[in-house]
Amino acid sequence: MLILALLAAAQTAPAPSEVKSFGDWAVACDNLRFCEAASLMADENLDNVPQIAITREGGPAGALAIEISPDAEYRGSWRIEVDGKTVLTGNLTAASLVLTGAQAAQLADAMLKGQAMVLRGGGKVLSQASLKGLSATLRYFDAGQGRAGTTTALVAKGPKPASAVSPVPPAPRVTFVRPTGKPAAFSSALRSAMGKQSDCDSVYEGGEGEKPKVETWALGGGKTLALIPCGSGAYNFSSLPFVIEKGKAVVARFDQVPGWTEAEGIATLVNADFDPAKAELGSYTKGRGIGDCGASETYVWDGAMFRLVEARAMGECRGSMNWLRTWKAEAVPAR
């Protein structure tokens, strides 16, 4: 029976995809066949970082969108150039330029044939990006969405009709418990026991003052989430989660632990926070201070464990603030 239970758990565990990089672009396709790409710095010039996102929904009619975020606040007329030739023009009335439908398809086709793209407005460059690696990136879209060889493909075009494209699979459904009540108080002995079991108290041995405060939140059903501080750096603060019930604490369970967790270790959360209004526990790990790489996970509590509902990542520390979605589930409140 134990073996069957373990097999069942393995089959239902989330499996986030990986972020790939091709030239000056990063790309990911998640479990719902949603694909997303982000432009990356072609060099180390942080004064002019491209912020261009290309997304496409899965399925035969999957919508394509291209969003270009100017380097500075701008409103007014614009034009997009690829290798110096004007492709599209218009008027910007929002913080970013979002192209969909025929315009997105036209720009994508032009970008695939070029080396560099520039968004201009008011006589200056608003955003620019290298197109090196974009063909491989959008071909990855085609493969990840099962549209290679069809008329809907961006790169790997073929004669097959749109009906041959793989459908979007149903999103995994995760039932969560809404937080109720107040977080439970706990004794100094229980605090010490959690610190010893997690080995987090050893991080603060020899330091001055008291150990950092343990944050707690009510989970409902008489259970309390407690985050044990476990060290910090310049921009990352680690903590390990326990669930307290009836004066006892157990290590919190996760169906998919955050990426910084050591093998066979207690789940390690970074820059963690719990939002009772949304019933969400988040972990956000920066690869470097400006936040242009790292990984994030969002969980909900199902009454027994934390279940992953969204994962994002960016493996390349090259200027993109757009971390790509690698997993998505539908969170449904328990009745």
Short mmCIF file of C-alpha atoms in Angstrom, two decimals:
data_model
loop_
_atom_site.label_atom_id
_atom_site.label_comp_id
_atom_site.label_asym_id
_atom_site.label_seq_id
_atom_site.Cartn_x
_atom_site.Cartn_y
_atom_site.Cartn_z
CA MET A 1 0.00 0.00 0.00
CA LEU A 2 2.88 2.37 0.80
CA ILE A 3 4.42 1.79 -2.63
CA LEU A 4 1.09 2.53 -4.32
CA ALA A 5 0.72 5.73 -2.31
CA LEU A 6 4.21 6.88 -3.27
CA LEU A 7 3.55 6.13 -6.93
CA ALA A 8 0.29 8.08 -6.81
CA ALA A 9 2.06 11.04 -5.21
CA ALA A 10 4.78 10.96 -7.88
CA GLN A 11 2.20 10.95 -10.67
CA THR A 12 0.39 14.01 -9.29
CA ALA A 13 3.49 16.02 -8.39
CA PRO A 14 3.98 19.12 -10.55
CA ALA A 15 6.78 19.10 -13.10
CA PRO A 16 7.78 22.68 -13.99
CA SER A 17 9.52 23.06 -17.32
CA GLU A 18 12.98 24.53 -17.87
CA VAL A 19 13.94 27.94 -19.19
CA LYS A 20 16.07 27.67 -22.32
CA SER A 21 18.23 30.35 -23.93
CA PHE A 22 19.08 30.88 -27.58
CA GLY A 23 21.42 33.72 -28.41
CA ASP A 24 19.99 36.88 -26.89
CA TRP A 25 16.60 35.38 -25.92
CA ALA A 26 15.24 33.18 -23.12
CA VAL A 27 12.17 30.99 -23.60
CA ALA A 28 9.88 28.61 -21.70
CA CYS A 29 6.70 26.66 -22.46
CA ASP A 30 4.68 25.54 -19.44
CA ASN A 31 2.37 22.60 -18.74
CA LEU A 32 -0.54 24.42 -20.44
CA ARG A 33 1.50 24.89 -23.64
CA PHE A 34 1.72 28.62 -22.95
CA CYS A 35 5.03 29.84 -24.39
CA GLU A 36 6.85 33.01 -23.44
CA ALA A 37 10.13 34.58 -24.56
CA ALA A 38 12.14 37.49 -23.15
CA SER A 39 14.84 39.59 -24.74
CA LEU A 40 18.26 39.64 -23.06
CA MET A 41 21.16 42.07 -23.01
CA ALA A 42 23.52 41.53 -25.90
CA ASP A 43 26.32 43.08 -23.80
CA GLU A 44 26.89 44.45 -20.29
CA ASN A 45 25.31 47.86 -20.95
CA LEU A 46 22.76 48.14 -18.13
CA ASP A 47 21.82 51.66 -19.22
CA ASN A 48 19.78 50.37 -22.15
CA VAL A 49 18.21 47.06 -21.22
CA PRO A 50 15.66 45.65 -23.69
CA GLN A 51 12.37 44.58 -22.14
CA ILE A 52 10.55 42.75 -24.90
CA ALA A 53 8.19 39.85 -24.24
CA ILE A 54 6.70 37.54 -26.84
CA THR A 55 3.88 35.26 -25.72
CA ARG A 56 1.64 32.76 -27.43
CA GLU A 57 -1.24 30.73 -26.07
CA GLY A 58 -1.45 27.05 -26.88
CA GLY A 59 -4.05 25.37 -29.05
CA PRO A 60 -5.06 25.78 -32.71
CA ALA A 61 -6.12 29.43 -32.28
CA GLY A 62 -3.30 30.34 -29.89
CA ALA A 63 -3.03 34.15 -29.76
CA LEU A 64 0.35 35.81 -30.34
CA ALA A 65 1.32 39.00 -28.49
CA ILE A 66 4.46 41.16 -28.41
CA GLU A 67 4.98 43.65 -25.60
CA ILE A 68 7.71 46.28 -25.75
CA SER A 69 8.45 48.35 -22.64
CA PRO A 70 10.26 51.65 -23.26
CA ASP A 71 13.37 52.41 -21.21
CA ALA A 72 11.69 55.56 -19.89
CA GLU A 73 8.17 56.95 -19.48
CA TYR A 74 6.83 57.97 -22.90
CA ARG A 75 3.54 58.87 -24.55
CA GLY A 76 3.18 59.77 -28.22
CA SER A 77 3.87 58.54 -31.72
CA TRP A 78 6.18 55.61 -32.27
CA ARG A 79 7.68 53.50 -34.99
CA ILE A 80 9.35 50.09 -34.96
CA GLU A 81 12.36 49.46 -37.16
CA VAL A 82 14.06 46.18 -38.02
CA ASP A 83 17.54 46.65 -39.46
CA GLY A 84 16.71 50.30 -40.09
CA LYS A 85 13.47 49.69 -42.01
CA THR A 86 10.14 50.84 -40.57
CA VAL A 87 7.78 47.93 -39.92
CA LEU A 88 4.95 49.47 -37.88
CA THR A 89 3.87 52.88 -36.56
CA GLY A 90 1.31 54.07 -34.05
CA ASN A 91 0.63 56.11 -30.94
CA LEU A 92 1.63 54.99 -27.44
CA THR A 93 -0.94 55.77 -24.74
CA ALA A 94 0.11 53.29 -22.03
CA ALA A 95 3.25 52.33 -20.12
CA SER A 96 4.14 49.68 -22.70
CA LEU A 97 3.34 48.89 -26.31
CA VAL A 98 1.33 45.68 -26.77
CA LEU A 99 0.84 44.31 -30.27
CA THR A 100 -1.62 41.51 -31.03
CA GLY A 101 -3.33 39.94 -34.01
CA ALA A 102 -2.10 40.92 -37.49
CA GLN A 103 0.36 43.52 -36.14
CA ALA A 104 2.05 40.97 -33.86
CA ALA A 105 2.29 38.47 -36.75
CA GLN A 106 3.74 41.14 -39.06
CA LEU A 107 6.36 42.21 -36.53
CA ALA A 108 7.32 38.63 -35.66
CA ASP A 109 7.86 37.86 -39.34
CA ALA A 110 10.05 40.95 -39.78
CA MET A 111 12.04 40.18 -36.63
CA LEU A 112 12.75 36.65 -37.86
CA LYS A 113 14.39 38.14 -40.96
CA GLY A 114 16.46 40.77 -39.15
CA GLN A 115 19.39 41.28 -36.81
CA ALA A 116 18.20 44.13 -34.59
CA MET A 117 14.92 45.82 -33.64
CA VAL A 118 14.44 49.39 -32.43
CA LEU A 119 11.40 51.19 -31.02
CA ARG A 120 11.63 54.93 -31.65
CA GLY A 121 9.50 57.80 -30.39
CA GLY A 122 9.92 61.53 -29.95
CA GLY A 123 13.15 61.48 -31.94
CA LYS A 124 14.92 59.01 -29.65
CA VAL A 125 15.39 55.29 -29.11
CA LEU A 126 12.86 53.97 -26.59
CA SER A 127 13.92 50.32 -26.67
CA GLN A 128 16.14 48.11 -28.78
CA ALA A 129 17.06 44.46 -28.88
CA SER A 130 19.30 41.98 -30.62
CA LEU A 131 17.40 39.40 -32.68
CA LYS A 132 20.18 36.83 -32.44
CA GLY A 133 18.61 33.51 -31.48
CA LEU A 134 15.01 34.60 -32.12
CA SER A 135 14.44 32.07 -34.90
CA ALA A 136 15.44 29.19 -32.59
CA THR A 137 13.33 30.74 -29.83
CA LEU A 138 10.13 30.87 -31.89
CA ARG A 139 10.85 27.43 -33.33
CA TYR A 140 10.85 26.30 -29.68
CA PHE A 141 7.35 27.82 -29.43
CA ASP A 142 6.25 25.76 -32.44
CA ALA A 143 7.64 22.53 -30.99
CA GLY A 144 6.34 23.13 -27.46
CA GLN A 145 2.83 23.83 -28.72
CA GLY A 146 2.69 20.97 -31.21
CA ARG A 147 2.21 23.29 -34.16
CA ALA A 148 5.37 22.45 -36.16
CA GLY A 149 4.43 21.50 -39.71
CA THR A 150 1.12 23.42 -39.56
CA THR A 151 -0.03 26.67 -41.12
CA THR A 152 -0.11 28.24 -37.62
CA ALA A 153 3.63 27.80 -36.94
CA LEU A 154 5.83 30.86 -36.63
CA VAL A 155 8.98 29.24 -38.00
CA ALA A 156 8.43 25.51 -38.64
CA LYS A 157 5.60 26.12 -41.11
CA GLY A 158 3.97 23.29 -43.04
CA PRO A 159 0.80 22.32 -44.92
CA LYS A 160 -1.13 20.81 -42.01
CA PRO A 161 -4.26 22.71 -40.94
CA ALA A 162 -4.75 24.44 -37.59
CA SER A 163 -6.87 21.50 -36.46
CA ALA A 164 -3.68 19.42 -36.33
CA VAL A 165 -2.26 21.57 -33.51
CA SER A 166 -2.21 19.92 -30.08
CA PRO A 167 -5.07 21.15 -27.85
CA VAL A 168 -4.42 22.91 -24.56
CA PRO A 169 -4.53 20.37 -21.72
CA PRO A 170 -6.79 21.13 -18.76
CA ALA A 171 -5.08 23.00 -15.94
CA PRO A 172 -4.37 20.92 -12.82
CA ARG A 173 -6.90 21.81 -10.12
CA VAL A 174 -5.63 22.45 -6.61
CA THR A 175 -8.15 22.74 -3.78
CA PHE A 176 -7.06 25.14 -1.05
CA VAL A 177 -8.27 25.97 2.45
CA ARG A 178 -9.02 29.60 3.24
CA PRO A 179 -7.07 30.82 6.29
CA THR A 180 -9.16 31.33 9.42
CA GLY A 181 -8.49 32.02 13.09
CA LYS A 182 -5.39 33.42 14.70
CA PRO A 183 -1.84 32.03 14.66
CA ALA A 184 -1.09 29.87 17.66
CA ALA A 185 1.38 30.92 20.31
CA PHE A 186 4.26 28.54 20.92
CA SER A 187 6.64 27.92 23.78
CA SER A 188 10.33 28.75 23.83
CA ALA A 189 10.97 25.00 24.05
CA LEU A 190 9.06 24.39 20.81
CA ARG A 191 10.91 27.29 19.19
CA SER A 192 14.22 25.73 20.16
CA ALA A 193 13.10 22.33 18.90
CA MET A 194 12.23 23.77 15.47
CA GLY A 195 15.52 25.65 15.33
CA LYS A 196 17.45 22.50 16.21
CA GLN A 197 15.57 20.22 13.79
CA SER A 198 16.04 22.67 10.93
CA ASP A 199 19.65 23.37 11.98
CA CYS A 200 18.84 27.05 11.43
CA ASP A 201 19.79 28.20 14.92
CA SER A 202 23.39 27.18 14.22
CA VAL A 203 23.49 29.92 11.55
CA TYR A 204 23.17 32.54 14.30
CA GLU A 205 25.53 31.00 16.86
CA GLY A 206 28.11 33.47 18.08
CA GLY A 207 26.10 36.45 16.85
CA GLU A 208 25.05 39.39 18.95
CA GLY A 209 21.48 39.97 20.11
CA GLU A 210 18.46 37.71 19.82
CA LYS A 211 17.68 35.36 17.00
CA PRO A 212 15.44 36.82 14.25
CA LYS A 213 11.71 36.70 14.93
CA VAL A 214 9.69 33.70 13.75
CA GLU A 215 6.83 34.78 11.50
CA THR A 216 3.52 32.95 11.92
CA TRP A 217 0.18 32.86 10.12
CA ALA A 218 -3.04 30.98 10.75
CA LEU A 219 -3.76 28.32 8.12
CA GLY A 220 -7.20 27.31 9.38
CA GLY A 221 -8.34 24.12 11.04
CA GLY A 222 -6.28 24.94 14.13
CA LYS A 223 -3.00 24.89 12.20
CA THR A 224 -0.34 27.59 12.09
CA LEU A 225 2.46 28.19 9.60
CA ALA A 226 5.77 29.13 11.25
CA LEU A 227 8.80 30.30 9.24
CA ILE A 228 12.10 29.71 11.03
CA PRO A 229 14.78 32.26 9.97
CA CYS A 230 17.73 30.47 8.42
CA GLY A 231 20.29 33.03 7.30
CA SER A 232 20.40 35.99 4.96
CA GLY A 233 22.56 37.63 2.35
CA ALA A 234 22.53 41.00 0.62
CA TYR A 235 19.15 40.44 -1.04
CA ASN A 236 17.94 36.96 -0.05
CA PHE A 237 16.50 35.93 3.31
CA SER A 238 16.04 32.19 3.89
CA SER A 239 13.51 30.48 6.14
CA LEU A 240 12.29 26.95 6.76
CA PRO A 241 8.58 26.19 7.23
CA PHE A 242 6.87 24.26 10.04
CA VAL A 243 3.20 23.63 10.74
CA ILE A 244 2.14 23.91 14.39
CA GLU A 245 -0.94 22.09 15.68
CA LYS A 246 -1.94 21.37 19.27
CA GLY A 247 1.42 22.45 20.64
CA LYS A 248 3.44 20.26 18.26
CA ALA A 249 5.42 21.27 15.18
CA VAL A 250 6.10 19.23 12.05
CA VAL A 251 8.06 20.14 8.95
CA ALA A 252 5.70 21.55 6.30
CA ARG A 253 5.14 19.32 3.29
CA PHE A 254 5.25 20.48 -0.35
CA ASP A 255 4.27 18.68 -3.53
CA GLN A 256 7.17 20.48 -5.26
CA VAL A 257 9.84 22.11 -3.09
CA PRO A 258 11.40 25.47 -4.02
CA GLY A 259 14.54 25.32 -6.12
CA TRP A 260 17.01 26.24 -3.37
CA THR A 261 16.11 23.23 -1.25
CA GLU A 262 18.99 20.84 -0.65
CA ALA A 263 18.53 17.19 -1.55
CA GLU A 264 16.59 15.38 1.18
CA GLY A 265 16.42 18.63 3.17
CA ILE A 266 13.58 20.66 4.60
CA ALA A 267 11.97 22.95 2.02
CA THR A 268 13.94 26.21 1.89
CA LEU A 269 11.92 29.34 1.20
CA VAL A 270 13.60 32.58 0.15
CA ASN A 271 12.14 36.04 0.76
CA ALA A 272 8.99 34.17 1.77
CA ASP A 273 5.65 35.77 2.48
CA PHE A 274 2.15 34.51 3.16
CA ASP A 275 -0.87 36.41 1.85
CA PRO A 276 -3.97 35.40 3.87
CA ALA A 277 -6.30 37.25 1.48
CA LYS A 278 -5.18 35.06 -1.42
CA ALA A 279 -4.21 32.06 0.74
CA GLU A 280 -0.85 32.08 -1.04
CA LEU A 281 2.66 31.31 0.19
CA GLY A 282 5.38 32.76 -2.01
CA SER A 283 9.11 32.18 -2.37
CA TYR A 284 11.22 34.56 -4.46
CA THR A 285 14.92 33.93 -5.01
CA LYS A 286 17.05 36.61 -6.67
CA GLY A 287 20.12 35.53 -8.60
CA ARG A 288 21.54 39.03 -8.17
CA GLY A 289 20.48 42.30 -6.60
CA ILE A 290 18.80 43.99 -9.58
CA GLY A 291 16.40 41.04 -9.85
CA ASP A 292 17.07 40.10 -13.48
CA CYS A 293 17.39 36.38 -12.74
CA GLY A 294 16.18 33.83 -10.22
CA ALA A 295 13.12 31.73 -9.52
CA SER A 296 9.77 32.14 -7.79
CA GLU A 297 7.11 29.73 -6.59
CA THR A 298 3.56 30.31 -5.36
CA TYR A 299 1.74 27.74 -3.20
CA VAL A 300 -1.64 27.25 -1.56
CA TRP A 301 -2.44 25.17 1.54
CA ASP A 302 -4.76 22.21 0.92
CA GLY A 303 -5.11 21.29 4.59
CA ALA A 304 -2.25 18.80 4.57
CA MET A 305 0.50 20.26 2.37
CA PHE A 306 1.47 23.23 0.26
CA ARG A 307 0.61 22.75 -3.39
CA LEU A 308 2.37 24.55 -6.24
CA VAL A 309 0.07 26.78 -8.32
CA GLU A 310 2.63 28.80 -10.26
CA ALA A 311 6.37 28.72 -10.94
CA ARG A 312 8.49 31.26 -12.79
CA ALA A 313 12.20 31.37 -13.53
CA MET A 314 14.91 33.25 -15.39
CA GLY A 315 18.25 31.51 -15.61
CA GLU A 316 20.11 34.22 -17.52
CA CYS A 317 21.31 37.24 -15.51
CA ARG A 318 21.14 39.49 -18.56
CA GLY A 319 18.77 42.33 -17.80
CA SER A 320 15.31 40.78 -18.16
CA MET A 321 12.87 41.49 -15.34
CA ASN A 322 10.37 39.17 -17.00
CA TRP A 323 10.68 35.77 -15.33
CA LEU A 324 9.07 33.12 -17.50
CA ARG A 325 6.19 30.89 -16.41
CA THR A 326 7.13 27.21 -16.13
CA TRP A 327 4.08 25.83 -14.29
CA LYS A 328 0.46 26.84 -13.80
CA ALA A 329 -2.43 25.27 -11.87
CA GLU A 330 -5.95 26.42 -11.04
CA ALA A 331 -6.52 27.12 -7.36
CA VAL A 332 -10.07 26.28 -6.23
CA PRO A 333 -11.34 27.10 -2.72
CA ALA A 334 -12.59 24.16 -0.64
CA ARG A 335 -16.32 24.17 0.06
#
